[in-house]
PDB file of C-alpha atoms and ligand atoms in Angstrom:
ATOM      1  CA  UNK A1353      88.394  27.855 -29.156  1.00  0.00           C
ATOM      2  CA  UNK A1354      89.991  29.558 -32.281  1.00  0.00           C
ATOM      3  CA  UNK A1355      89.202  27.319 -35.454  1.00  0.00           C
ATOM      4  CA  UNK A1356      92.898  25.957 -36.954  1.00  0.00           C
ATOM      5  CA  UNK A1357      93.698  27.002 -40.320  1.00  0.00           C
ATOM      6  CA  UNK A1358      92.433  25.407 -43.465  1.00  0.00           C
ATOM      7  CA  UNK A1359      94.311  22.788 -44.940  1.00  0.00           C
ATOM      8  CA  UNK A1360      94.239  23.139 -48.728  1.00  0.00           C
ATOM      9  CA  UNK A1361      94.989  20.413 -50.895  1.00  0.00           C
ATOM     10  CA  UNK A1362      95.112  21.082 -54.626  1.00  0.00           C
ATOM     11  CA  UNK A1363      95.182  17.894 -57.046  1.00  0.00           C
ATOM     12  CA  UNK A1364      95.969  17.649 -61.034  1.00  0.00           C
ATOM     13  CA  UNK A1365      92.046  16.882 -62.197  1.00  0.00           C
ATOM     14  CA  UNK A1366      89.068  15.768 -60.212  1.00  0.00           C
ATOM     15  CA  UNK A1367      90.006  12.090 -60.522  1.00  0.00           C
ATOM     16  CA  UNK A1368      92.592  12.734 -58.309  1.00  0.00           C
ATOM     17  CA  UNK A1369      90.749  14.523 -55.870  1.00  0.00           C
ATOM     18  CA  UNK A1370      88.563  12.239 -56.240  1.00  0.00           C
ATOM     19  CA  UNK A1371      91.334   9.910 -55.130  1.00  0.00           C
ATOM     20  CA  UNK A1372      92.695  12.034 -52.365  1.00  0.00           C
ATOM     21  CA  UNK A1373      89.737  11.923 -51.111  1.00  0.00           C
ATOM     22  CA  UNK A1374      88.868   8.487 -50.827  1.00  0.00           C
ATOM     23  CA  UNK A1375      91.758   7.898 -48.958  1.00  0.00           C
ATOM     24  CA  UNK A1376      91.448  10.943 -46.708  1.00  0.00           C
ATOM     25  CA  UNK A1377      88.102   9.805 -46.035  1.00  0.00           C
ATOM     26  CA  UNK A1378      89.614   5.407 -45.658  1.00  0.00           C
ATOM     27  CA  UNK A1379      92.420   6.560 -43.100  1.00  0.00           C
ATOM     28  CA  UNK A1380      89.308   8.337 -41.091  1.00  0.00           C
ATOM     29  CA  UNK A1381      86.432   5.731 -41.308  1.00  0.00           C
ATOM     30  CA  UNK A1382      89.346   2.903 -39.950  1.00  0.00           C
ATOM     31  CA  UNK A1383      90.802   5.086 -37.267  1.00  0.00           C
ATOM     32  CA  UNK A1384      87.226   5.755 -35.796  1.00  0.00           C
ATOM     33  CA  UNK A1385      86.564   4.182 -32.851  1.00  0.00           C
ATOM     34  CA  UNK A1386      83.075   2.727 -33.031  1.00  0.00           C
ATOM     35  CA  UNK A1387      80.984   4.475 -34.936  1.00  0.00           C
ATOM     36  CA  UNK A1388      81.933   6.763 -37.814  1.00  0.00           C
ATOM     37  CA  UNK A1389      79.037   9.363 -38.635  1.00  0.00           C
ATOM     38  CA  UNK A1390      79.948  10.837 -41.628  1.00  0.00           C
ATOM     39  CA  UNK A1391      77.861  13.934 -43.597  1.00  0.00           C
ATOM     40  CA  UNK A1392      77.497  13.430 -47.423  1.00  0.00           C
ATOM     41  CA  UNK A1393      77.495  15.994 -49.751  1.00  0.00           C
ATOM     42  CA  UNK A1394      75.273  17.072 -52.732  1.00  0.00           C
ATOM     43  CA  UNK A1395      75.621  18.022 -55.913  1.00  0.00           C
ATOM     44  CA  UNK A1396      77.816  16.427 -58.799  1.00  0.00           C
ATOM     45  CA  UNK A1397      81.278  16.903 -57.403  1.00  0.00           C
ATOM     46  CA  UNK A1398      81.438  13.943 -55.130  1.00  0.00           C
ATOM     47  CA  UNK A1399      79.867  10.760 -57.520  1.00  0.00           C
ATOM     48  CA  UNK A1400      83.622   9.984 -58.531  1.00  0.00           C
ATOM     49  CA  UNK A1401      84.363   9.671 -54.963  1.00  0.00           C
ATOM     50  CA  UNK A1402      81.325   7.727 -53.994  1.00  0.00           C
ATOM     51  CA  UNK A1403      82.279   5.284 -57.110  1.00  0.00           C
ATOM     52  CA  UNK A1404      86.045   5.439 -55.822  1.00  0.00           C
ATOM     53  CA  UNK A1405      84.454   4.444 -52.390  1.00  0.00           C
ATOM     54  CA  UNK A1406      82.610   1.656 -53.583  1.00  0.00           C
ATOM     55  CA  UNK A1407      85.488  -0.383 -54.604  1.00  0.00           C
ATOM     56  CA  UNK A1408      87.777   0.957 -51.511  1.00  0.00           C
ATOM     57  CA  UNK A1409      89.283  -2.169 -48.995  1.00  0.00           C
ATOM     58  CA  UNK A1410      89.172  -2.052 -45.435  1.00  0.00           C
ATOM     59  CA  UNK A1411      86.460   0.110 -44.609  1.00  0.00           C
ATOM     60  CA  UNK A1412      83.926  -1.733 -41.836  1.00  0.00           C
ATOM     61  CA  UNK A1413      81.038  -0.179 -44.033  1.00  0.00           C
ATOM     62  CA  UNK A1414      78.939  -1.918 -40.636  1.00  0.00           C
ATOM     63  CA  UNK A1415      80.341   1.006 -38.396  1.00  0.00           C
ATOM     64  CA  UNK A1416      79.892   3.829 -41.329  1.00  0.00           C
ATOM     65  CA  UNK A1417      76.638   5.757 -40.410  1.00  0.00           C
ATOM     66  CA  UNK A1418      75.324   7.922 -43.353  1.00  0.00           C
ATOM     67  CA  UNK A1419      73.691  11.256 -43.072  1.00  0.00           C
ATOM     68  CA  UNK A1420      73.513  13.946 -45.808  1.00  0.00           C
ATOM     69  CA  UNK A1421      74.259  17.763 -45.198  1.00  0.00           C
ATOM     70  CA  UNK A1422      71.326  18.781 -47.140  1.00  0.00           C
ATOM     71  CA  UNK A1423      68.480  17.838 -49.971  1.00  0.00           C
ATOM     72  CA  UNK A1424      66.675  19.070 -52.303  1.00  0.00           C
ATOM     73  CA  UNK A1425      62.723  18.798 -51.609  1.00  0.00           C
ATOM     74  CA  UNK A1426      62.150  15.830 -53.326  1.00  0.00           C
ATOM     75  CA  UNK A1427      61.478  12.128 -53.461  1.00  0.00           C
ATOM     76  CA  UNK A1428      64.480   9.525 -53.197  1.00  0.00           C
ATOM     77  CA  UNK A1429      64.115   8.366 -56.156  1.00  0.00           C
ATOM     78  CA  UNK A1430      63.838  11.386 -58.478  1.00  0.00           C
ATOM     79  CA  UNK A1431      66.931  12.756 -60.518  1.00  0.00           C
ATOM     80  CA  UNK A1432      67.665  15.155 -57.907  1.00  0.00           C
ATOM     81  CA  UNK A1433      67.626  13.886 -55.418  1.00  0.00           C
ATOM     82  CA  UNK A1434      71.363  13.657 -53.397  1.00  0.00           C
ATOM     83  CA  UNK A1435      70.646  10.393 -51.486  1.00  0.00           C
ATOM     84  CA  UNK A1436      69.672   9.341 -55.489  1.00  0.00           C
ATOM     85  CA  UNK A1437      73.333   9.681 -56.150  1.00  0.00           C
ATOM     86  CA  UNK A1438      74.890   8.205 -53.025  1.00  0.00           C
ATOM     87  CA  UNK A1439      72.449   5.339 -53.364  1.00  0.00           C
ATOM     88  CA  UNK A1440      73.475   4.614 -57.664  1.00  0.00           C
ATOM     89  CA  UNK A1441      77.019   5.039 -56.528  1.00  0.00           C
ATOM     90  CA  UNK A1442      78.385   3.903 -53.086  1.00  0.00           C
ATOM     91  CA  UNK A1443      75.402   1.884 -51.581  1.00  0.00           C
ATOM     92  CA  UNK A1444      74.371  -0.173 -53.999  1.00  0.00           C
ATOM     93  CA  UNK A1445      78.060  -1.878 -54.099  1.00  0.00           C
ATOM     94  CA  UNK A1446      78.720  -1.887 -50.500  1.00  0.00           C
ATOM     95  CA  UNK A1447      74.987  -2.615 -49.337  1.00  0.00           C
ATOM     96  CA  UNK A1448      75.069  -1.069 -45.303  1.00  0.00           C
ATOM     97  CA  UNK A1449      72.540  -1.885 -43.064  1.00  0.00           C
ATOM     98  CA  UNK A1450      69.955   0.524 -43.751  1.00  0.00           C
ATOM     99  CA  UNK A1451      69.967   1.125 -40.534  1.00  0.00           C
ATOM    100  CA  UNK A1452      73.069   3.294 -41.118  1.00  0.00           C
ATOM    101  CA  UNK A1453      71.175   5.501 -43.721  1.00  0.00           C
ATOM    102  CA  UNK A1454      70.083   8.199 -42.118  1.00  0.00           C
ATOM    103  CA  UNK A1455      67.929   9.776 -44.982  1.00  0.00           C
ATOM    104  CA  UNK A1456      66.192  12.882 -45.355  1.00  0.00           C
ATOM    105  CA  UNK A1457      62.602  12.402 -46.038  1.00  0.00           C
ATOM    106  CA  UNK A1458      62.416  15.130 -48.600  1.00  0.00           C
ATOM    107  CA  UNK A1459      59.254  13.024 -49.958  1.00  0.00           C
ATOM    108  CA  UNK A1460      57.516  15.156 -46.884  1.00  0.00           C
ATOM    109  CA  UNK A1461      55.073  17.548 -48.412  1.00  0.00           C
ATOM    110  CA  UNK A1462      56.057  20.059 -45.704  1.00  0.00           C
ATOM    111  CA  UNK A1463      59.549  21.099 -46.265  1.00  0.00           C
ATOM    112  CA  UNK A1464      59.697  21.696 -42.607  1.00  0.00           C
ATOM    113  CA  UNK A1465      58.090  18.413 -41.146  1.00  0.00           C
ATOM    114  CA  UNK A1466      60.875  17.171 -42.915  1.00  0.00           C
ATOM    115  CA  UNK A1467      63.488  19.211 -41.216  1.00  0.00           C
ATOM    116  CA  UNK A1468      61.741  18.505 -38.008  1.00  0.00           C
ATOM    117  CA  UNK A1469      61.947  14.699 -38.887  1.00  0.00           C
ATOM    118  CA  UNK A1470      65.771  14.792 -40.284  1.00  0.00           C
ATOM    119  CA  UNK A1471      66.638  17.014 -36.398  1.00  0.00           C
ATOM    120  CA  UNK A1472      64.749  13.656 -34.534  1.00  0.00           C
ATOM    121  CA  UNK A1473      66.614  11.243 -36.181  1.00  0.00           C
ATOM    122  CA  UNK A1474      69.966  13.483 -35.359  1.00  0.00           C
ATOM    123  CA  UNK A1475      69.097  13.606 -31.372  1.00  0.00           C
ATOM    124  CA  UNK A1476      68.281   9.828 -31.881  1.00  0.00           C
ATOM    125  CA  UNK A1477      71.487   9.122 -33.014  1.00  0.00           C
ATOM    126  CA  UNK A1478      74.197  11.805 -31.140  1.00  0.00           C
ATOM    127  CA  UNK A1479      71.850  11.819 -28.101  1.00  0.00           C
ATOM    128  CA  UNK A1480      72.028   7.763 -27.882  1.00  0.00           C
ATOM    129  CA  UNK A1481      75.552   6.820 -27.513  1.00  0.00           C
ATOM    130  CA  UNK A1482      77.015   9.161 -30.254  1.00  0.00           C
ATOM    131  CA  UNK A1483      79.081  12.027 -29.561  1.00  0.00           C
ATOM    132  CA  UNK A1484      77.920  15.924 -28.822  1.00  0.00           C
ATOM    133  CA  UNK A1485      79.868  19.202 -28.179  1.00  0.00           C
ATOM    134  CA  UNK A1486      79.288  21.543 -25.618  1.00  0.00           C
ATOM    135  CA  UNK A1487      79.465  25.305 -26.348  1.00  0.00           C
ATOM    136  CA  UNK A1488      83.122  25.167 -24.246  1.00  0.00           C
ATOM    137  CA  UNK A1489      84.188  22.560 -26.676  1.00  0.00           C
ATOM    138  CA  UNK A1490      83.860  19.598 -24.537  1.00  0.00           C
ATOM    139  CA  UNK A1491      82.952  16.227 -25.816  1.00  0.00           C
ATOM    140  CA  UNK A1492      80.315  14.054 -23.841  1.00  0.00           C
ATOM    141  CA  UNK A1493      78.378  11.096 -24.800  1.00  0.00           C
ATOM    142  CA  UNK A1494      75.746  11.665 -22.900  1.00  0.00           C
ATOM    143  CA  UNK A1495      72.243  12.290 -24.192  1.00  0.00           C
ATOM    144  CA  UNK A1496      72.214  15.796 -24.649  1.00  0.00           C
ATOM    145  CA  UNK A1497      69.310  17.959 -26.021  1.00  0.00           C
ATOM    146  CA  UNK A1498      70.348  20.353 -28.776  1.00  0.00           C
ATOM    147  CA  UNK A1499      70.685  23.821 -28.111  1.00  0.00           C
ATOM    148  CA  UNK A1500      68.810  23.642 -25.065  1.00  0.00           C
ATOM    149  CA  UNK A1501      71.961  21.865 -23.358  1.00  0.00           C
ATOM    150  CA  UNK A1502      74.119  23.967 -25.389  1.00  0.00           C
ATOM    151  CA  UNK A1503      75.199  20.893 -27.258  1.00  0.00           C
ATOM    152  CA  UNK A1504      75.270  20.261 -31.187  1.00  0.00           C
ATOM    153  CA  UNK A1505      76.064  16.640 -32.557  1.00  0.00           C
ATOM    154  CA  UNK A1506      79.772  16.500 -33.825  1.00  0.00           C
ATOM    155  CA  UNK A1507      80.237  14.575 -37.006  1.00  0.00           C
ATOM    156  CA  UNK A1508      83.170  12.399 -37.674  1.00  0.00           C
ATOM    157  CA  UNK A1509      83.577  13.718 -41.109  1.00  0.00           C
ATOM    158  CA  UNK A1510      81.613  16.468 -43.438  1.00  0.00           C
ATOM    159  CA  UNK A1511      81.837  16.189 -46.704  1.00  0.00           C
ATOM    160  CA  UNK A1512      81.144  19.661 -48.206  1.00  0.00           C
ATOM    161  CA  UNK A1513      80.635  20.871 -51.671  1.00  0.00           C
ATOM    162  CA  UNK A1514      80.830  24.868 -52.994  1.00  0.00           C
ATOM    163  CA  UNK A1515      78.621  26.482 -55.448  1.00  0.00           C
ATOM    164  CA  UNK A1516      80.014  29.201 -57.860  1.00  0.00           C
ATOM    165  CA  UNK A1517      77.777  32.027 -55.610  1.00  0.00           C
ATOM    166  CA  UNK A1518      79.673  30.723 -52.425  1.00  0.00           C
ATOM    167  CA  UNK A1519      76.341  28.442 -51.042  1.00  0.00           C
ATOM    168  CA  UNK A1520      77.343  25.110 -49.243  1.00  0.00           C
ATOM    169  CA  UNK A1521      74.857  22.321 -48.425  1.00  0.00           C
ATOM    170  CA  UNK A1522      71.750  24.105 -48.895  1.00  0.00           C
ATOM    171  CA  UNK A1523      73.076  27.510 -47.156  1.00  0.00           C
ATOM    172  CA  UNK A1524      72.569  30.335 -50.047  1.00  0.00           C
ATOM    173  CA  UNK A1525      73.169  33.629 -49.945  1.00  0.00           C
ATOM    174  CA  UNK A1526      70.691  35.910 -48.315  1.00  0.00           C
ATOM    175  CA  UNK A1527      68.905  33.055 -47.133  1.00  0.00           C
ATOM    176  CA  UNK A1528      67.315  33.159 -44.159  1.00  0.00           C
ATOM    177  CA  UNK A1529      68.707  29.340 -43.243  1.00  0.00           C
ATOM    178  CA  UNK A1530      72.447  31.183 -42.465  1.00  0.00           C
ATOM    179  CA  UNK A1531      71.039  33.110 -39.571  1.00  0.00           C
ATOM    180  CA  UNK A1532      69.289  29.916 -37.789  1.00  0.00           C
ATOM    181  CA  UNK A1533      71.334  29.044 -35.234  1.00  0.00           C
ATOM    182  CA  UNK A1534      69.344  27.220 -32.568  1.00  0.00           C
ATOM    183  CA  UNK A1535      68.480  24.626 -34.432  1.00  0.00           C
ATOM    184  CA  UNK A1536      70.328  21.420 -36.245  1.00  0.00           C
ATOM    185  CA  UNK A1537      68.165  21.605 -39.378  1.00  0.00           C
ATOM    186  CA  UNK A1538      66.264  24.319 -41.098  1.00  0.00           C
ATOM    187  CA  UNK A1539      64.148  24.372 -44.475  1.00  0.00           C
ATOM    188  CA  UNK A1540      64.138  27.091 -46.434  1.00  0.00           C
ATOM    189  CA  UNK A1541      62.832  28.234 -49.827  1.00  0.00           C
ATOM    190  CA  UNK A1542      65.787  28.567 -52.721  1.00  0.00           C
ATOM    191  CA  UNK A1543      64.026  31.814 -55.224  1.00  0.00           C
ATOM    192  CA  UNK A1544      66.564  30.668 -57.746  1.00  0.00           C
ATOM    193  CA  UNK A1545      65.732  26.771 -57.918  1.00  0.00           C
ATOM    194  CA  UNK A1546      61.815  28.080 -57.073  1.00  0.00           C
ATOM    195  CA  UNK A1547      61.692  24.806 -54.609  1.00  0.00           C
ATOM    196  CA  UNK A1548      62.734  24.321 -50.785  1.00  0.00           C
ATOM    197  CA  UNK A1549      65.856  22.645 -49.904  1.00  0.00           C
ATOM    198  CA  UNK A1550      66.549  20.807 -46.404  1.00  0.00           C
ATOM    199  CA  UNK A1551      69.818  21.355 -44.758  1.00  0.00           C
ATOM    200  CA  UNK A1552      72.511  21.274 -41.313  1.00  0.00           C
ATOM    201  CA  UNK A1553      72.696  24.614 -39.858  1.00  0.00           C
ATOM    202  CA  UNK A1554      76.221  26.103 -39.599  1.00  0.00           C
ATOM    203  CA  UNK A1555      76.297  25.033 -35.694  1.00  0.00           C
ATOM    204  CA  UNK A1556      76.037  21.755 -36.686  1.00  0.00           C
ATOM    205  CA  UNK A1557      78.773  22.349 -39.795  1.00  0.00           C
ATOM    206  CA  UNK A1558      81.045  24.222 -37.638  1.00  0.00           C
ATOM    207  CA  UNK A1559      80.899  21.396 -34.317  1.00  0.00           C
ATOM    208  CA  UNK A1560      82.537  18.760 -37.004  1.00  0.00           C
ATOM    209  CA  UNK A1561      85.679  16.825 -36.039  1.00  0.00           C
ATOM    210  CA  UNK A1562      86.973  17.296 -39.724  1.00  0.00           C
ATOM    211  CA  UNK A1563      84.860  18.844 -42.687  1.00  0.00           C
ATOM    212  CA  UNK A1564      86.296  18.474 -45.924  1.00  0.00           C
ATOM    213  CA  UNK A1565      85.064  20.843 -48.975  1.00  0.00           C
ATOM    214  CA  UNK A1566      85.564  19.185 -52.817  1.00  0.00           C
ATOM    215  CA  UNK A1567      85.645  21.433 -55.360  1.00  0.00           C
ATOM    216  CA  UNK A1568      86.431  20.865 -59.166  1.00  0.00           C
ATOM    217  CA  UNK A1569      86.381  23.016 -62.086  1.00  0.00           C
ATOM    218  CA  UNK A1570      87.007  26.447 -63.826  1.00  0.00           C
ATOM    219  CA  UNK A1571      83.645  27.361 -62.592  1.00  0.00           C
ATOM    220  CA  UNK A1572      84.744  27.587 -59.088  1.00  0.00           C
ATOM    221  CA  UNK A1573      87.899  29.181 -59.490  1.00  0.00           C
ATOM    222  CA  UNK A1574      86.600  33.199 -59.078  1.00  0.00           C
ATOM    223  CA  UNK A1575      84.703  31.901 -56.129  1.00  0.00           C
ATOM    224  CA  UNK A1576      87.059  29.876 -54.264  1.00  0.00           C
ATOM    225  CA  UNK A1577      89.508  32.572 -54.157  1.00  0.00           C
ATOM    226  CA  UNK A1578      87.093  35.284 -52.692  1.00  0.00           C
ATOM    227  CA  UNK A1579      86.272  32.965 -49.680  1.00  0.00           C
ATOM    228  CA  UNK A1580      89.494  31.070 -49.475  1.00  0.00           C
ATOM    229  CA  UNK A1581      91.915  34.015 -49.963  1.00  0.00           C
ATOM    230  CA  UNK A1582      89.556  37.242 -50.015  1.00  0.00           C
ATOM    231  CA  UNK A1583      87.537  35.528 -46.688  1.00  0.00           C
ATOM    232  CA  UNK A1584      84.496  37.579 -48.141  1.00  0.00           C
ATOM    233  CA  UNK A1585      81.160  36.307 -45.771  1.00  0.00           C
ATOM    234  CA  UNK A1586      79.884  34.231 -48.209  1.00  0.00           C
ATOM    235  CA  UNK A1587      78.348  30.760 -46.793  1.00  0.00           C
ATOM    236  CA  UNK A1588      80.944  28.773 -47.848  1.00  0.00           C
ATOM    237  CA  UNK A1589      83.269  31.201 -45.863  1.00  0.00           C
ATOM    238  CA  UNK A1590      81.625  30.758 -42.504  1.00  0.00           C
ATOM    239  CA  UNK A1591      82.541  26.928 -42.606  1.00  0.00           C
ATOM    240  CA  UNK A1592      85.050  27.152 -39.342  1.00  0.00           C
ATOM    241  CA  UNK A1593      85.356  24.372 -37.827  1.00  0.00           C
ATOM    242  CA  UNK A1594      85.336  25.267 -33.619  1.00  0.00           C
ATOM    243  CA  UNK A1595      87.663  22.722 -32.810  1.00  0.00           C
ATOM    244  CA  UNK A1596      88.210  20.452 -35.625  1.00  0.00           C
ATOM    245  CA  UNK A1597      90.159  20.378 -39.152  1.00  0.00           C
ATOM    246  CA  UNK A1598      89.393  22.232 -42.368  1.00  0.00           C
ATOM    247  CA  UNK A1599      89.980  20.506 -45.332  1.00  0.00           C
ATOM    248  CA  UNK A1600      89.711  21.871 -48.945  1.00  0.00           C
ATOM    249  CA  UNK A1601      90.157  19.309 -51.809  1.00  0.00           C
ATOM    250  CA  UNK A1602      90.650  21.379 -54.921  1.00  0.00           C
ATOM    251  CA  UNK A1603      91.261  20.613 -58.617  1.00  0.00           C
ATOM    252  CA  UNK A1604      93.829  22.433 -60.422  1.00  0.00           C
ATOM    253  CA  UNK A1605      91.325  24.356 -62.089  1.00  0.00           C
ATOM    254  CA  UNK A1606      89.233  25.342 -59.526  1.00  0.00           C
ATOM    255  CA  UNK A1607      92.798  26.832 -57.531  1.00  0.00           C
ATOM    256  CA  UNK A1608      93.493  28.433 -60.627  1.00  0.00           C
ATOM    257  CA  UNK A1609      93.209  31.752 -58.929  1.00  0.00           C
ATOM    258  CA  UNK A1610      94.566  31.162 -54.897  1.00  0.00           C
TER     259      UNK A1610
HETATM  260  C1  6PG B2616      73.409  20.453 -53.358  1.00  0.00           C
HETATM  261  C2  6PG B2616      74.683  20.572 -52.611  1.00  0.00           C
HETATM  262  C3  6PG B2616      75.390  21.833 -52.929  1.00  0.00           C
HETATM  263  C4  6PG B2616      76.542  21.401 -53.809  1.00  0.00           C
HETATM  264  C5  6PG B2616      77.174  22.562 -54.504  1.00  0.00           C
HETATM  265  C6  6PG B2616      78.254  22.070 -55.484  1.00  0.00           C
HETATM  266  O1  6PG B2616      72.462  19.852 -52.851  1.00  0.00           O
HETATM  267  O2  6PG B2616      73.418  20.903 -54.524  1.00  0.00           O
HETATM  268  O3  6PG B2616      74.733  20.191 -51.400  1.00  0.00           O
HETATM  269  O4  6PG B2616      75.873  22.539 -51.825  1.00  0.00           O
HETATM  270  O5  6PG B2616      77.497  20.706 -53.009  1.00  0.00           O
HETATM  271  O6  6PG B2616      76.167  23.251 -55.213  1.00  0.00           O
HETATM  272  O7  6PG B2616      77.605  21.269 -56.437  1.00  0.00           O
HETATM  273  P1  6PG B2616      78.449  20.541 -57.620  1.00  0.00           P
HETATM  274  O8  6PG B2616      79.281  19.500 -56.931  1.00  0.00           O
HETATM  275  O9  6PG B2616      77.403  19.925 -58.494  1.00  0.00           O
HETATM  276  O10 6PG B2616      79.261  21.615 -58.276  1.00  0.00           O
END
C-alpha cells in the first residue's frame, strides 16, 4: 500500500496546537471501538497537551491504554524521564487504571532487558485481543507473533515529536536503531546525550492507524522544511504511515519556512 499524503496543520502558537490537538486526539479516543492504544510522545512539546487533556470531557479514560514511543534510560521518577511528564500532567488528574500504563522500565540496568521487557508487554497486549497488521496490510486480531508472522501491532494513535537534527522518538541520526527492522523495540546508545534511550522501531511507527507529529518553535523551522518539503532521509522523514494518516501539528513558527 502507498502511504497517503501528510496532512499538515499549522496553528497561531503552541497553545493552539496544543488545542488542535486535544481535540484531534478527543474525536479519536471516542470513536474507538473498544480499546484505544495510543503512543505518547517525549520531550517538552506535548505537556500543554497532556494538561489540555487532563481537563478534556468525554473521553472513557477506562478504554485509553497508554504506551510511550520511547524513553530515556532512566528511572520514572527522575526529571527526565517522559512517563515523569505524562504522569505530573495527564495521569495524575484523570487517574487510569494502571493497568492501562504500559510503562517502559527504563529503571532496568540493561538498556536492552528493558527493550526486551517494553516488546513483551507489546505482544501481551496486540497479541491478546488488540489489533496487528500483516505485511499485506490486513488487520487481524488474532494473536500474532511479531515479525515472525509478519505482523507488527498497529496503534490507534502516535503521538510524535521532532528534534531540530530530524530524530523522532528515540530514532537519531546515524543510529544504528533506524536500520532494526525485525523487531518492535530496540535500545541504543545516544553519543550526544552519552546515555541509552529505549524506543518503537519504524515498523512499529509506520503500521499506525494515525500518527500525529507536534512541533513548536523557531527551532524547528530549518528542520521541518528539509523533511516536510525537501523529504531529505532524516528519521523524522521515514515516518510513513503504510496504511494510515499522517498528521503534522505545527506552530506558526516552526512552518515558518514550508
Ligand atoms: C524524547 C522524544 C523526542 C522528542 C523530540 C522533540 O524522548 O526526547 O521522544 O523525540 O519528541 O526531541 O522534543 P521537544 O518536544 O522537547 O522539542
Amino acid at each position: 500500500m502507498n502511504p497517503a499524503e501528510p496532512e499538515i496543520r499549522i496553528f497561531d502558537d503552541a497553545d493552539a496546537l496544543a488545542a488542535g490537538a486535544a481535540k484531534e486526539f478527543a474525536v479519536r479516543a471516542r470513536e474507538a471501538i473498544g480499546r484505544f492504544a495510543v503512543s505518547l510522545s517525549g520531550g517538552s512539546t506535548p505537556r500543554k497537551l497532556y494538561s489540555l487533556l487532563a481537563t478534556t470531557a468525554g473521553i472513557e479514560w477506562a478504554k485509553v491504554h497508554f504506551f510511550w514511543g520511547d524513553e530515556r534510560h532512566v528511572p520514572p521518577d527522575h526529571p527526565d524521564s517522559n512517563y515523569r511528564v505524562a504522569r505530573e500532567a495527564l495521569f495524575s488528574a484523570i487517574r487510569p487504571p494502571e493497568a492501562n500504563i504500559h510503562r517502559i522500565g527504563a529503571e532496568e540496568a540493561d538498556a536492552a532487558m528493558a527493550a526486551l521487557a517494553y516488546e513483551k508487554d507489546l505482544r501481551s497486549f496486540f497479541g491478546a485481543g488488540g489489533t496487528t497488521h500483516d505485511q499485506n496490510g490486513a488487520t487481524s486480531r488474532r494473536p500474532r507473533s511479531g515479525a515472525e508472522g509478519g505482523a507488527w501491532p498497529r496503534f490507534d494513535l502516535m503521538l510524535l515529536g521532532m528534534g531540530p537534527d530530524g530524530h523522532t522518538a528515540s530514532l537519531f541520526p546515524g543510529a544504528t536503531a533506524l536500520d532494526v527492522l525485525d523487531r518492535w523495540v530496540a535500545s541504543a546508545w545516544v553519543e550526544k546525550f552519552k546515555s541509552f534511550r529505549i524506543t518503537l522501531t519504524f515498523p512499529v511507527i509506520n503500521h499506525t492507524s494515525c500518527v500525529m507529529f507536534l512541533v513548536s518553535g523557531a527551532d524547528k523551522a530549518a528542520m521541518l522544511k528539509r523533511v516536510v518539503r525537501d523529504h531529505e532521509g532524516l528519521p523524522s522523514g521515514r515516518v510513513k504511515p503504510e496504511s494510515g494518516k499522517l498528521l503534522w501539528m505545527v506552530d506558526r513558527a516552526a512552518a515558518a519556512q514550508l
